[in-house]
Coordinates of C-alpha atoms in Angstrom, one line a residue:
M1 CA 0.0 0.0 0.0
S2 CA 1.3 3.5 -0.9
H3 CA 2.1 5.7 2.1
C4 CA 0.1 9.0 2.2
G5 CA 3.3 10.9 2.7
Q6 CA 4.7 9.9 -0.7
T7 CA 3.6 12.8 -2.8
E8 CA 4.4 14.0 -6.3
I9 CA 6.9 16.5 -5.0
D10 CA 9.0 13.6 -3.6
T11 CA 10.1 12.7 -7.1
E12 CA 11.7 16.0 -7.8
L13 CA 14.8 15.3 -5.7
Q14 CA 16.7 12.0 -5.7
A15 CA 18.5 11.7 -2.3
D16 CA 19.6 9.1 0.2
K17 CA 17.6 10.6 3.0
K18 CA 14.9 13.2 3.5
I19 CA 15.2 16.0 6.0
V20 CA 12.1 18.0 6.7
L21 CA 11.8 21.4 8.5
A22 CA 8.6 21.7 10.6
G23 CA 7.3 24.3 13.0
N24 CA 4.6 26.8 13.9
P25 CA 4.0 29.8 11.7
N26 CA 6.6 32.6 11.8
V27 CA 9.3 30.7 13.7
G28 CA 12.0 31.4 11.1
K29 CA 12.1 28.0 9.2
S30 CA 12.9 29.7 5.9
I31 CA 16.2 31.0 7.3
F32 CA 17.2 27.5 8.3
F33 CA 16.1 26.2 4.9
N34 CA 18.1 28.8 3.1
Y35 CA 21.2 28.1 5.2
L36 CA 21.1 24.4 4.8
T37 CA 20.4 24.4 1.0
G38 CA 22.1 27.5 -0.2
I39 CA 21.1 28.4 -3.8
Y40 CA 20.2 24.9 -4.8
V41 CA 16.5 25.5 -4.2
S42 CA 13.3 24.7 -6.2
V43 CA 9.8 25.8 -5.5
S44 CA 6.9 23.7 -6.7
N45 CA 3.1 23.8 -6.2
Y46 CA 1.8 21.1 -4.0
P47 CA -0.8 19.0 -5.9
G48 CA -4.4 20.0 -5.3
T49 CA -3.5 23.2 -3.3
T50 CA -2.4 26.8 -3.8
L51 CA 0.6 26.1 -1.5
D52 CA 4.2 26.3 -2.8
I53 CA 6.7 23.9 -1.3
S54 CA 10.5 24.7 -1.2
S55 CA 12.9 21.9 -1.6
G56 CA 16.7 21.7 -2.0
K57 CA 19.8 19.5 -1.5
M58 CA 22.3 19.4 1.3
G59 CA 25.0 16.9 0.4
D60 CA 23.3 13.6 -0.1
A61 CA 20.1 14.7 1.6
A62 CA 16.9 16.3 0.2
V63 CA 15.6 19.1 2.4
Y64 CA 12.0 20.2 2.4
D65 CA 10.4 23.2 4.1
T66 CA 6.8 22.7 5.2
P67 CA 4.0 25.3 5.8
G68 CA 3.8 26.7 9.4
V69 CA 1.3 24.6 11.4
Y70 CA 0.2 24.2 15.0
G71 CA -0.3 20.5 14.6
V72 CA -0.1 17.6 12.1
G73 CA -3.5 16.7 10.8
S74 CA -6.1 17.6 8.1
I75 CA -7.9 20.7 9.4
N76 CA -6.7 22.8 6.4
D77 CA -4.4 22.6 3.4
E78 CA -1.4 23.7 5.4
E79 CA -1.8 20.8 7.9
R80 CA -2.4 18.3 5.2
V81 CA 0.7 19.3 3.2
A82 CA 2.8 19.4 6.3
R83 CA 1.5 16.0 7.4
D84 CA 2.2 14.3 4.0
I85 CA 5.8 15.6 3.9
I86 CA 6.5 14.9 7.6
M87 CA 5.1 11.4 7.5
S88 CA 7.7 10.4 4.9
A89 CA 10.7 12.2 6.6
D90 CA 13.8 10.4 7.8
I91 CA 14.8 13.3 10.0
I92 CA 12.7 16.3 11.2
I93 CA 14.3 19.6 12.2
N94 CA 11.6 21.1 14.5
V95 CA 12.1 24.8 14.6
V96 CA 10.7 26.2 17.9
D97 CA 10.1 29.8 19.0
A98 CA 11.9 29.7 22.4
S99 CA 9.8 32.7 23.6
H100 CA 6.6 30.8 23.0
L101 CA 7.6 27.4 24.3
E102 CA 4.2 26.5 25.8
R103 CA 2.7 26.9 22.3
D104 CA 5.4 25.4 20.1
L105 CA 6.2 22.3 22.1
F106 CA 2.7 20.9 21.4
L107 CA 3.8 20.3 17.8
T108 CA 7.2 19.0 19.0
Q109 CA 5.5 16.5 21.2
Q110 CA 3.2 15.3 18.3
L111 CA 6.2 14.9 16.1
I112 CA 7.9 12.8 18.8
D113 CA 4.7 10.8 19.2
L114 CA 4.8 10.0 15.5
D115 CA 7.9 8.0 16.2
K116 CA 10.2 10.2 14.0
K117 CA 13.8 11.1 14.5
I118 CA 13.8 14.7 15.8
I119 CA 16.3 17.5 16.4
V120 CA 15.0 20.7 17.9
A121 CA 16.2 24.1 16.8
L122 CA 15.3 26.3 19.8
N123 CA 15.2 29.6 17.8
M124 CA 14.8 33.2 18.8
M125 CA 16.9 32.9 21.9
D126 CA 17.5 36.7 21.7
E127 CA 13.8 37.2 22.4
V128 CA 14.1 35.0 25.4
E129 CA 16.9 37.2 26.8
K130 CA 15.0 40.4 25.9
N131 CA 11.9 39.2 27.8
N132 CA 13.9 37.9 30.8
I133 CA 12.8 34.3 30.3
S134 CA 15.1 31.5 31.6
I135 CA 15.1 28.1 29.9
D136 CA 16.9 25.1 31.4
L137 CA 18.3 23.6 28.2
E138 CA 19.6 20.4 29.8
A139 CA 16.3 19.7 31.5
L140 CA 14.4 20.4 28.2
E141 CA 16.6 18.0 26.3
K142 CA 16.2 15.3 28.9
E143 CA 12.4 15.7 29.1
L144 CA 12.0 15.6 25.3
G145 CA 14.6 12.9 24.7
V146 CA 15.9 14.6 21.6
P147 CA 18.8 17.0 20.9
V148 CA 18.0 20.7 21.5
I149 CA 20.2 23.3 19.8
P150 CA 19.8 27.0 20.9
T151 CA 19.8 29.4 17.9
T152 CA 19.1 32.9 16.8
A153 CA 18.7 32.3 13.1
A154 CA 18.1 36.0 12.1
K155 CA 21.6 36.8 13.5
N156 CA 23.2 33.6 12.2
R157 CA 23.8 32.1 15.7
G158 CA 23.7 28.4 16.2
L159 CA 23.0 27.5 12.6
D160 CA 26.4 25.9 12.0
K161 CA 26.1 23.8 15.1
L162 CA 22.6 22.7 14.1
K163 CA 23.8 21.7 10.6
H164 CA 26.6 19.5 12.1
S165 CA 24.2 18.0 14.7
I166 CA 21.5 16.8 12.3
D167 CA 22.7 13.2 12.3
Q168 CA 22.3 13.1 16.1
A169 CA 18.5 13.3 15.7
T170 CA 16.8 10.6 17.7
K171 CA 13.3 9.4 18.6
G172 CA 12.1 11.1 21.8
N173 CA 9.9 10.4 24.8
S174 CA 6.3 10.0 23.6
I175 CA 3.2 10.5 25.7
F176 CA 2.6 6.7 25.5
T177 CA 5.5 6.0 27.8
N178 CA 3.4 6.8 30.9
N179 CA 0.0 6.0 29.4
Q180 CA -0.4 2.3 28.9
E181 CA -4.1 2.6 27.8
L182 CA -3.3 4.9 24.9
A183 CA -0.1 2.8 24.1
E184 CA -2.2 -0.3 23.8
E185 CA -4.7 1.4 21.4
V186 CA -1.8 2.6 19.2
K187 CA -0.3 -0.9 19.2
N188 CA -3.6 -2.5 18.2
V189 CA -4.0 -0.2 15.2
E190 CA -0.3 -0.5 14.3
S191 CA -0.8 -4.3 14.0
E192 CA -3.2 -3.6 11.1
T193 CA -1.3 -0.7 9.5
G194 CA 2.3 -1.8 10.0
N195 CA 3.1 1.9 10.6
K196 CA 3.1 3.6 14.0
A197 CA 2.7 7.1 12.6
D198 CA -0.3 6.1 10.5
A199 CA -1.8 4.3 13.5
L200 CA -1.5 7.4 15.7
M201 CA -3.1 9.6 13.0
I202 CA -6.0 7.2 12.6
L203 CA -6.6 7.4 16.3
E204 CA -6.5 11.2 16.1
E205 CA -9.4 10.8 13.6
D206 CA -7.5 11.8 10.4
E207 CA -9.9 10.6 7.7
N208 CA -7.4 10.9 4.9
I209 CA -5.1 8.4 6.6
R210 CA -8.0 6.2 7.7
S211 CA -9.4 5.9 4.2
Q212 CA -6.2 4.2 3.0
Y213 CA -6.7 1.2 5.2
S214 CA -9.9 -0.5 4.0
S215 CA -9.2 -3.6 6.2
L216 CA -9.6 -1.6 9.4
K217 CA -13.0 -2.2 11.0
T218 CA -13.9 -0.2 14.1
V219 CA -11.3 2.1 15.4
P220 CA -11.9 4.2 18.6
A221 CA -12.0 8.0 18.2
L222 CA -9.4 9.2 20.7
R223 CA -8.5 12.6 19.3
E224 CA -9.6 14.5 22.5
E225 CA -7.9 12.0 24.8
I226 CA -4.6 12.2 22.9
Y227 CA -4.8 16.0 22.7
T228 CA -5.4 16.2 26.5
A229 CA -2.5 13.9 27.3
R230 CA -0.2 15.8 24.9
R231 CA -1.3 19.2 26.4
Q232 CA -0.7 17.9 30.0
R233 CA 2.7 16.6 29.0
V234 CA 3.8 19.9 27.4
D235 CA 2.5 21.8 30.5
Q236 CA 4.5 19.5 32.7
I237 CA 7.7 20.1 30.6
T238 CA 7.3 23.9 30.5
D239 CA 6.7 24.0 34.3
Q240 CA 10.0 22.3 34.8
V241 CA 12.2 24.2 32.3
L242 CA 10.7 27.7 32.2
S243 CA 11.0 30.6 34.6
Y244 CA 10.1 34.3 34.2
D245 CA 11.0 37.7 35.6
Q246 CA 7.5 38.6 36.8
N247 CA 8.1 42.4 37.2
T248 CA 9.0 43.1 33.6
S249 CA 6.0 41.3 32.1
Q250 CA 3.2 42.4 34.6
L251 CA 2.2 45.6 32.7
A252 CA 2.2 43.8 29.3
R253 CA -0.1 41.1 30.7
K254 CA -2.5 43.7 32.1
I255 CA -2.7 45.4 28.7
G256 CA -3.1 42.1 27.0
A257 CA -6.0 41.2 29.3
Y258 CA -7.7 44.6 28.6
M259 CA -7.5 43.8 24.8
L260 CA -9.7 40.7 25.4
K261 CA -12.4 42.1 27.6
P262 CA -15.2 43.5 25.4
V263 CA -15.9 46.5 27.7
T264 CA -12.3 47.8 27.2
A265 CA -11.3 45.9 24.0
I266 CA -14.1 47.3 21.7
P267 CA -13.2 51.0 22.4
M268 CA -9.5 50.1 21.9
L269 CA -10.4 48.5 18.6
L270 CA -12.4 51.5 17.4
V271 CA -9.5 53.8 18.2
L272 CA -7.2 51.4 16.2
L273 CA -9.6 51.4 13.2
Y274 CA -9.7 55.2 13.3
I275 CA -5.9 55.3 13.3
I276 CA -5.7 52.8 10.4
Y277 CA -8.2 54.9 8.5
Q278 CA -6.2 58.1 9.1
F279 CA -2.9 56.5 8.2
I280 CA -4.1 54.4 5.1
G281 CA -7.3 56.1 4.0
V282 CA -6.1 59.7 4.5
F283 CA -2.3 60.0 4.7
V284 CA -1.3 57.1 2.3
A285 CA -4.3 57.0 0.0
Q286 CA -4.6 60.8 -0.5
T287 CA -1.3 62.4 0.4
V288 CA 1.3 59.8 -0.5
V289 CA -0.6 58.5 -3.5
G290 CA -1.2 62.0 -4.6
V291 CA 2.5 62.4 -5.0
T292 CA 3.4 59.0 -6.4
E293 CA 0.4 58.5 -8.7
E294 CA -0.4 62.0 -9.9
L295 CA 2.9 63.9 -9.7
I296 CA 5.4 61.1 -10.5
F297 CA 3.5 58.8 -12.8
V298 CA 0.6 60.6 -14.4
E299 CA 2.2 64.0 -14.8
N300 CA 5.8 62.9 -15.6
Y301 CA 6.3 59.2 -16.2
E302 CA 3.3 58.6 -18.5
P303 CA 3.9 61.6 -20.9
F304 CA 7.6 60.5 -21.1
V305 CA 6.6 57.0 -22.1
R306 CA 3.9 58.2 -24.6
N307 CA 6.4 60.5 -26.2
I308 CA 8.8 57.6 -26.8
I309 CA 6.1 55.3 -28.2
A310 CA 4.8 58.2 -30.4
N311 CA 8.2 58.7 -31.9
T312 CA 8.9 55.0 -32.5
I313 CA 5.8 52.9 -33.4
G314 CA 3.2 55.6 -33.1
L315 CA 0.2 56.0 -30.6
E316 CA -2.7 55.6 -33.0
N317 CA -2.2 52.0 -34.0
F318 CA -3.2 49.0 -31.9
F319 CA 0.3 48.3 -30.5
G320 CA 0.8 51.9 -29.6
Q321 CA -2.5 51.8 -27.7
L322 CA -1.6 48.5 -26.1
L323 CA 1.7 49.9 -24.8
A324 CA 0.9 53.5 -24.0
G325 CA -2.8 54.1 -24.5
E326 CA -5.4 55.0 -21.9
Y327 CA -5.2 51.5 -20.5
G328 CA -1.6 50.8 -21.7
I329 CA 0.7 48.2 -20.3
L330 CA 3.5 50.7 -19.9
T331 CA 1.2 53.5 -18.7
M332 CA -1.9 52.5 -16.8
A333 CA -0.6 49.2 -15.5
V334 CA 2.7 50.7 -14.3
T335 CA 1.0 53.7 -12.7
Y336 CA -1.5 51.4 -10.9
I337 CA 1.2 49.0 -9.6
F338 CA 3.9 51.5 -8.5
G339 CA 2.0 54.8 -8.2
L340 CA -1.2 53.6 -6.5
L341 CA -0.9 50.1 -5.2
L342 CA 2.7 50.1 -4.0
P343 CA 2.2 52.8 -1.3
L344 CA -1.1 51.3 -0.2
V345 CA 0.3 47.8 0.1
A346 CA 3.4 49.0 1.8
G347 CA 1.4 51.1 4.2
F348 CA -1.0 48.2 5.1
Y349 CA 1.8 45.7 5.5
F350 CA 3.7 48.2 7.7
L351 CA 0.7 48.4 10.1
L352 CA 0.0 44.7 9.9
S353 CA 3.6 44.0 10.9
I354 CA 3.3 46.3 13.8
L355 CA 0.1 44.6 14.9
E356 CA 1.7 41.2 14.5
D357 CA 4.9 42.0 16.4
S358 CA 3.1 43.8 19.2
G359 CA 0.9 40.8 19.8
Y360 CA -2.3 42.7 19.2
L361 CA -3.5 41.2 16.0
P362 CA -4.3 37.7 17.5
R363 CA -6.3 39.5 20.2
I364 CA -8.4 41.2 17.6
A365 CA -9.1 37.8 16.0
V366 CA -10.2 36.4 19.4
L367 CA -12.4 39.5 20.0
M368 CA -14.2 39.1 16.6
D369 CA -14.4 35.3 16.6
R370 CA -17.9 35.0 18.1
L371 CA -19.4 37.6 15.6
L372 CA -17.6 36.1 12.6
Q373 CA -18.7 32.6 13.5
K374 CA -22.3 33.7 12.7
I375 CA -21.4 34.2 9.0
G376 CA -19.3 31.1 8.6
L377 CA -15.9 32.5 9.5
N378 CA -13.7 32.6 12.6
G379 CA -11.7 35.4 14.1
R380 CA -8.7 35.0 11.9
A381 CA -10.8 36.3 8.9
I382 CA -10.6 39.8 10.4
I383 CA -7.1 40.0 8.9
P384 CA -8.1 39.9 5.2
M385 CA -11.2 42.0 6.0
L386 CA -9.0 44.8 7.4
L387 CA -6.6 44.4 4.5
G388 CA -9.5 44.7 2.1
F389 CA -9.9 48.4 3.1
G390 CA -6.5 48.9 1.6
C391 CA -6.7 46.7 -1.5
V392 CA -9.2 43.8 -2.1
T393 CA -6.7 42.2 -4.5
M394 CA -4.1 42.0 -1.8
A395 CA -6.6 40.9 0.8
T396 CA -7.8 38.1 -1.4
I397 CA -4.3 36.6 -1.3
T398 CA -4.2 36.7 2.5
T399 CA -7.3 34.5 2.6
R400 CA -4.8 31.6 2.4
L401 CA -4.4 31.8 6.1
L402 CA -8.0 30.7 6.7
G403 CA -8.5 27.1 7.7
T404 CA -10.9 25.6 5.1
K405 CA -11.9 26.0 1.5
R406 CA -15.4 27.0 2.7
E407 CA -14.1 29.9 4.8
R408 CA -11.9 31.1 1.9
I409 CA -15.0 31.2 -0.5
I410 CA -17.1 33.1 2.0
S411 CA -14.3 35.6 2.8
I412 CA -13.4 36.2 -0.9
F413 CA -17.1 36.7 -1.8
L414 CA -17.6 39.2 1.1
L415 CA -14.3 41.0 0.2
G416 CA -15.4 41.5 -3.4
L417 CA -19.0 42.4 -2.4
A418 CA -19.0 44.7 0.5
I419 CA -15.5 45.9 1.3
P420 CA -14.5 49.1 -0.6
C421 CA -10.7 49.5 -1.1
S422 CA -9.0 52.6 0.1
A423 CA -8.9 54.2 -3.3
Q424 CA -12.6 53.7 -3.8
L425 CA -13.3 54.7 -0.2
G426 CA -11.6 58.0 -0.8
V427 CA -13.8 58.8 -3.7
I428 CA -16.9 57.6 -1.8
A429 CA -16.0 59.8 1.2
G430 CA -15.7 62.8 -1.1
L431 CA -19.1 62.2 -2.7
I432 CA -21.0 61.3 0.4
A433 CA -19.6 64.1 2.6
Q434 CA -21.9 66.6 0.8
L435 CA -25.0 64.6 1.8
D436 CA -27.2 64.8 4.8
V437 CA -26.9 62.3 7.7
F438 CA -29.9 60.4 6.5
Y439 CA -28.3 59.5 3.2
I440 CA -25.0 58.6 4.9
L441 CA -26.9 56.2 7.3
V442 CA -28.8 54.6 4.4
Y443 CA -25.5 53.9 2.6
V444 CA -23.6 52.6 5.7
L445 CA -26.5 50.4 7.0
T446 CA -27.3 49.0 3.6
I447 CA -23.7 47.9 3.0
F448 CA -23.5 46.4 6.5
A449 CA -26.8 44.6 6.1
V450 CA -25.8 43.1 2.8
Y451 CA -22.5 42.0 4.3
V452 CA -24.2 40.2 7.2
L453 CA -27.0 38.7 5.1
A454 CA -24.6 37.4 2.4
G455 CA -22.3 35.8 4.9
T456 CA -25.3 34.2 6.7
F457 CA -26.7 32.9 3.5
L458 CA -23.3 31.4 2.4
N459 CA -22.9 29.9 5.9
K460 CA -26.2 28.1 5.5
V461 CA -25.8 26.8 1.9
L462 CA -22.1 25.9 1.7
P463 CA -21.4 22.4 3.0
G464 CA -19.1 21.9 6.0
E465 CA -18.6 24.0 9.2
S466 CA -16.3 26.8 10.2
S467 CA -13.0 25.7 11.7
D468 CA -12.2 26.5 15.3
L469 CA -10.0 29.5 16.1
L470 CA -6.7 28.0 17.1
I471 CA -4.4 31.0 17.6
D472 CA -1.5 31.9 19.9
L473 CA -1.8 34.9 22.2
P474 CA 1.8 36.1 22.4
P475 CA 2.8 38.6 25.1
I476 CA 2.2 42.3 24.4
R477 CA 5.5 44.0 23.5
L478 CA 7.0 47.0 21.6
P479 CA 7.6 46.0 18.0
D480 CA 11.1 45.7 16.7
L481 CA 11.2 48.3 14.0
K482 CA 14.0 46.6 12.1
N483 CA 11.8 43.4 11.9
V484 CA 8.7 45.5 11.0
F485 CA 10.5 47.2 8.1
N486 CA 12.0 43.9 6.9
K487 CA 8.6 42.2 6.9
T488 CA 7.0 45.1 5.1
Y489 CA 9.7 45.1 2.4
Q490 CA 9.5 41.3 1.9
Q491 CA 5.7 41.2 1.8
T492 CA 5.4 44.2 -0.5
A493 CA 8.0 42.9 -2.9
A494 CA 6.2 39.6 -3.0
F495 CA 2.8 41.3 -3.7
V496 CA 4.2 43.4 -6.6
K497 CA 5.9 40.3 -8.1
E498 CA 2.6 38.3 -7.9
A499 CA 0.2 41.1 -8.9
G500 CA 2.3 42.8 -11.6
P501 CA 1.7 40.3 -14.4
I502 CA -2.0 40.2 -13.6
F503 CA -2.3 44.0 -14.0
V504 CA -0.4 43.8 -17.4
L505 CA -2.9 41.2 -18.6
G506 CA -5.8 43.3 -17.4
A507 CA -4.6 46.4 -19.2
A508 CA -4.2 44.4 -22.4
L509 CA -7.7 43.0 -22.1
I510 CA -9.3 46.4 -21.6
T511 CA -7.4 47.8 -24.6
V512 CA -8.7 45.0 -26.8
M513 CA -12.3 45.6 -25.5
Q514 CA -12.0 49.3 -26.3
K515 CA -10.5 48.9 -29.8
T516 CA -13.1 46.3 -30.8
G517 CA -16.0 48.4 -29.6
L518 CA -17.0 45.8 -27.0
L519 CA -16.6 48.4 -24.2
A520 CA -19.2 50.8 -25.8
L521 CA -21.5 47.9 -26.6
I522 CA -21.5 46.8 -22.9
T523 CA -22.2 50.4 -21.8
R524 CA -25.3 50.7 -24.1
G525 CA -26.6 47.3 -23.0
A526 CA -26.5 48.3 -19.3
E527 CA -28.6 51.4 -19.8
P528 CA -32.1 49.9 -19.2
I529 CA -31.0 48.6 -15.8
T530 CA -29.4 51.8 -14.7
V531 CA -32.3 54.0 -15.9
N532 CA -35.4 51.9 -15.3
W533 CA -34.4 49.8 -12.2
L534 CA -32.0 52.0 -10.4
G535 CA -33.5 55.4 -11.4
L536 CA -30.2 56.8 -12.5
P537 CA -29.2 58.9 -15.5
A538 CA -28.2 56.8 -18.6
E539 CA -24.6 58.0 -18.5
T540 CA -24.0 56.2 -15.2
A541 CA -23.8 53.0 -17.2
T542 CA -20.3 54.1 -18.2
A543 CA -19.4 54.4 -14.5
F544 CA -20.4 50.8 -13.9
V545 CA -18.4 49.6 -16.8
M546 CA -15.4 51.5 -15.5
G547 CA -16.0 50.0 -12.1
I548 CA -15.3 46.6 -13.6
I549 CA -11.8 47.8 -14.6
R550 CA -11.2 49.5 -11.2
R551 CA -13.7 50.1 -8.5
D552 CA -12.6 53.7 -7.8
F553 CA -12.8 54.5 -11.5
G554 CA -16.5 53.8 -11.4
A555 CA -17.0 56.0 -8.3
A556 CA -14.8 58.8 -9.7
G557 CA -16.9 58.7 -12.9
L558 CA -19.9 59.8 -10.9
T559 CA -18.3 63.1 -10.1
S560 CA -18.9 64.5 -13.6
I561 CA -22.6 63.5 -13.6
A562 CA -25.4 65.7 -12.2
L563 CA -27.1 63.5 -9.5
T564 CA -29.6 64.1 -6.7
P565 CA -28.7 63.1 -3.2
A566 CA -30.8 60.0 -3.5
Q567 CA -29.2 59.1 -6.8
I568 CA -25.7 59.6 -5.3
T569 CA -26.6 57.2 -2.5
I570 CA -28.1 54.5 -4.8
S571 CA -25.1 54.7 -7.2
L572 CA -22.6 54.5 -4.4
I573 CA -24.4 51.5 -2.9
T574 CA -24.5 49.7 -6.2
L575 CA -20.8 50.5 -7.1
T576 CA -19.6 49.4 -3.6
L577 CA -21.4 46.1 -4.0
F578 CA -20.5 45.8 -7.7
V579 CA -18.2 43.2 -9.1
P580 CA -14.5 43.2 -8.0
C581 CA -12.1 44.9 -10.3
I582 CA -10.3 42.9 -13.0
A583 CA -7.1 42.6 -10.9
A584 CA -9.0 41.2 -7.9
M585 CA -10.9 38.9 -10.2
M586 CA -7.8 37.4 -11.7
I587 CA -6.3 36.9 -8.2
M588 CA -9.5 35.1 -7.3
I589 CA -9.1 32.8 -10.2
K590 CA -5.5 32.1 -9.1
E591 CA -6.5 31.5 -5.4
R592 CA -9.6 29.5 -6.1
N593 CA -10.5 28.4 -9.7
F594 CA -12.3 29.8 -12.7
K595 CA -15.7 28.3 -11.9
E596 CA -15.8 29.5 -8.3
S597 CA -14.5 32.9 -9.4
V598 CA -17.3 33.2 -12.0
Y599 CA -19.9 32.4 -9.3
I600 CA -18.5 35.1 -7.1
W601 CA -18.3 37.6 -10.0
F602 CA -22.0 37.2 -11.1
G603 CA -23.1 36.7 -7.5
S604 CA -21.8 40.2 -6.5
W605 CA -23.1 41.6 -9.8
I606 CA -26.7 40.4 -9.1
T607 CA -26.5 41.4 -5.4
A608 CA -25.4 44.9 -6.3
F609 CA -28.2 45.6 -8.8
I610 CA -30.9 44.0 -6.8
T611 CA -29.9 45.9 -3.6
G612 CA -29.6 49.2 -5.5
G613 CA -33.0 48.8 -7.1
L614 CA -34.7 47.8 -3.8
V615 CA -33.2 50.9 -2.1
N616 CA -34.6 53.0 -5.0
L617 CA -38.1 51.4 -4.7
L618 CA -38.4 51.1 -0.9
I619 CA -36.6 54.2 0.5
F620 CA -36.5 56.8 -2.3

């Protein structure tokens, strides 16, 4: 019988042994991987997922980096991929965040229970010193039964020692040593599977592994019992090896507690959202983008490029328009990516990195978990939702961190439907500021109601259930600015690299639509809906078409049309709920698939026009 861990990516590297890096998210595994493999690295898409897996060679060994996970199982794509690669490993380098030992050792203990050869890289020892935490390394090594190497990977400390200690990896002290009842259950299933790791995963109710053994009849479901035993074992270990300087962490613990109590946490969150809006929606989206987009690109870069194209191949022909026309690859696409999106993306990733490093972001997720559960999500979904107010395209990419396909579909639909990006939000704010409070309330309450109703509907009709919120609550601390800027740079560069080609393709597509007359044809075809159903002037059809290209284009197009306060409100509601821009749509196709993306596309389209028409009929 083929082992579940033998995947297609295994065939890429021929080696005598397989070394796998495993650890929780954000523990620094990539630094270890790069150090061990050097430049001999390949990245391949894991079959059936959107996850990329890095692999490389170290001497006669193949080295694989796995997604960051809190446990080995099948809760989400990350866990399934990590499980498959780990199960086929000869040696596992378990990278542990030393400053979060209570959290990270749970995975360590599970890897040990899987009967694998382990060596622990106790990383971020500089954080341990900074937070006045003491770790008894000898006691930790004795309790786990595997080698423990202290490291600070970001400063290149301990990496060489780890590399030369890999062959000392051993099997450790499992939870079954002092639990005969569980040990007997594992032994009974192992007699059928011939594999202790598979036996344990079956007892932990992993259906993917269970399905491979058709000969198995009734197997007890012991997931909770094994989890409890493992948690107790980890608590026992940390009680013996950890000690803290209570004075330095007392204030941080109090602040962290206030961030979780609704009576204090909600006002704190509202203040944070106001700061985010002022920084991203006002300072970056208006001031910074005003310089980068208008001054640098629109007023200087684009005329320069058009002049070159005009003097070479000409601007009037198709290729001239494709390169430097209104929607040109070298004009509009470049301006959007570097003049508009780059500042917004960098700004949001900067704030996100501060929230992550300070320990506040996980607390926001916990605070919002109960509310988001009602629409089929958990608290972790607050991250892409917040990012969506910067750029829906970028936020769609971050839905990867959600646990299930079901949650990703719901969040992507809600992002495209009811979350206006910062550029669109700026235009909306300018238009709606001139209206009375009544019209503003109609707009805000309608968008909120559609968000809740759409999420509730999808939660009812999509199969499956929301995953539980499994999230670490790190201590509250001042962010390390060097780390914040480093994260911001890496994430922003990755976004530009991923989104750039999509914008180029979108620009080319719109140019073709314009030159063939398709754009004008669509505009005329939309007029009956805009006039008869929405009660808007005929020329607003053009604004909706432009909204497909970019959402803020559509809203900006309204500024040149004479509209009553009611018509402004209806048009803004419809445009906010209107289909995601082409860039976001293409990212959706990449993240999900074409079929699901088309459903989302037409679902938001239909919702927008029905809602706008109902507001027109029932309120105005």
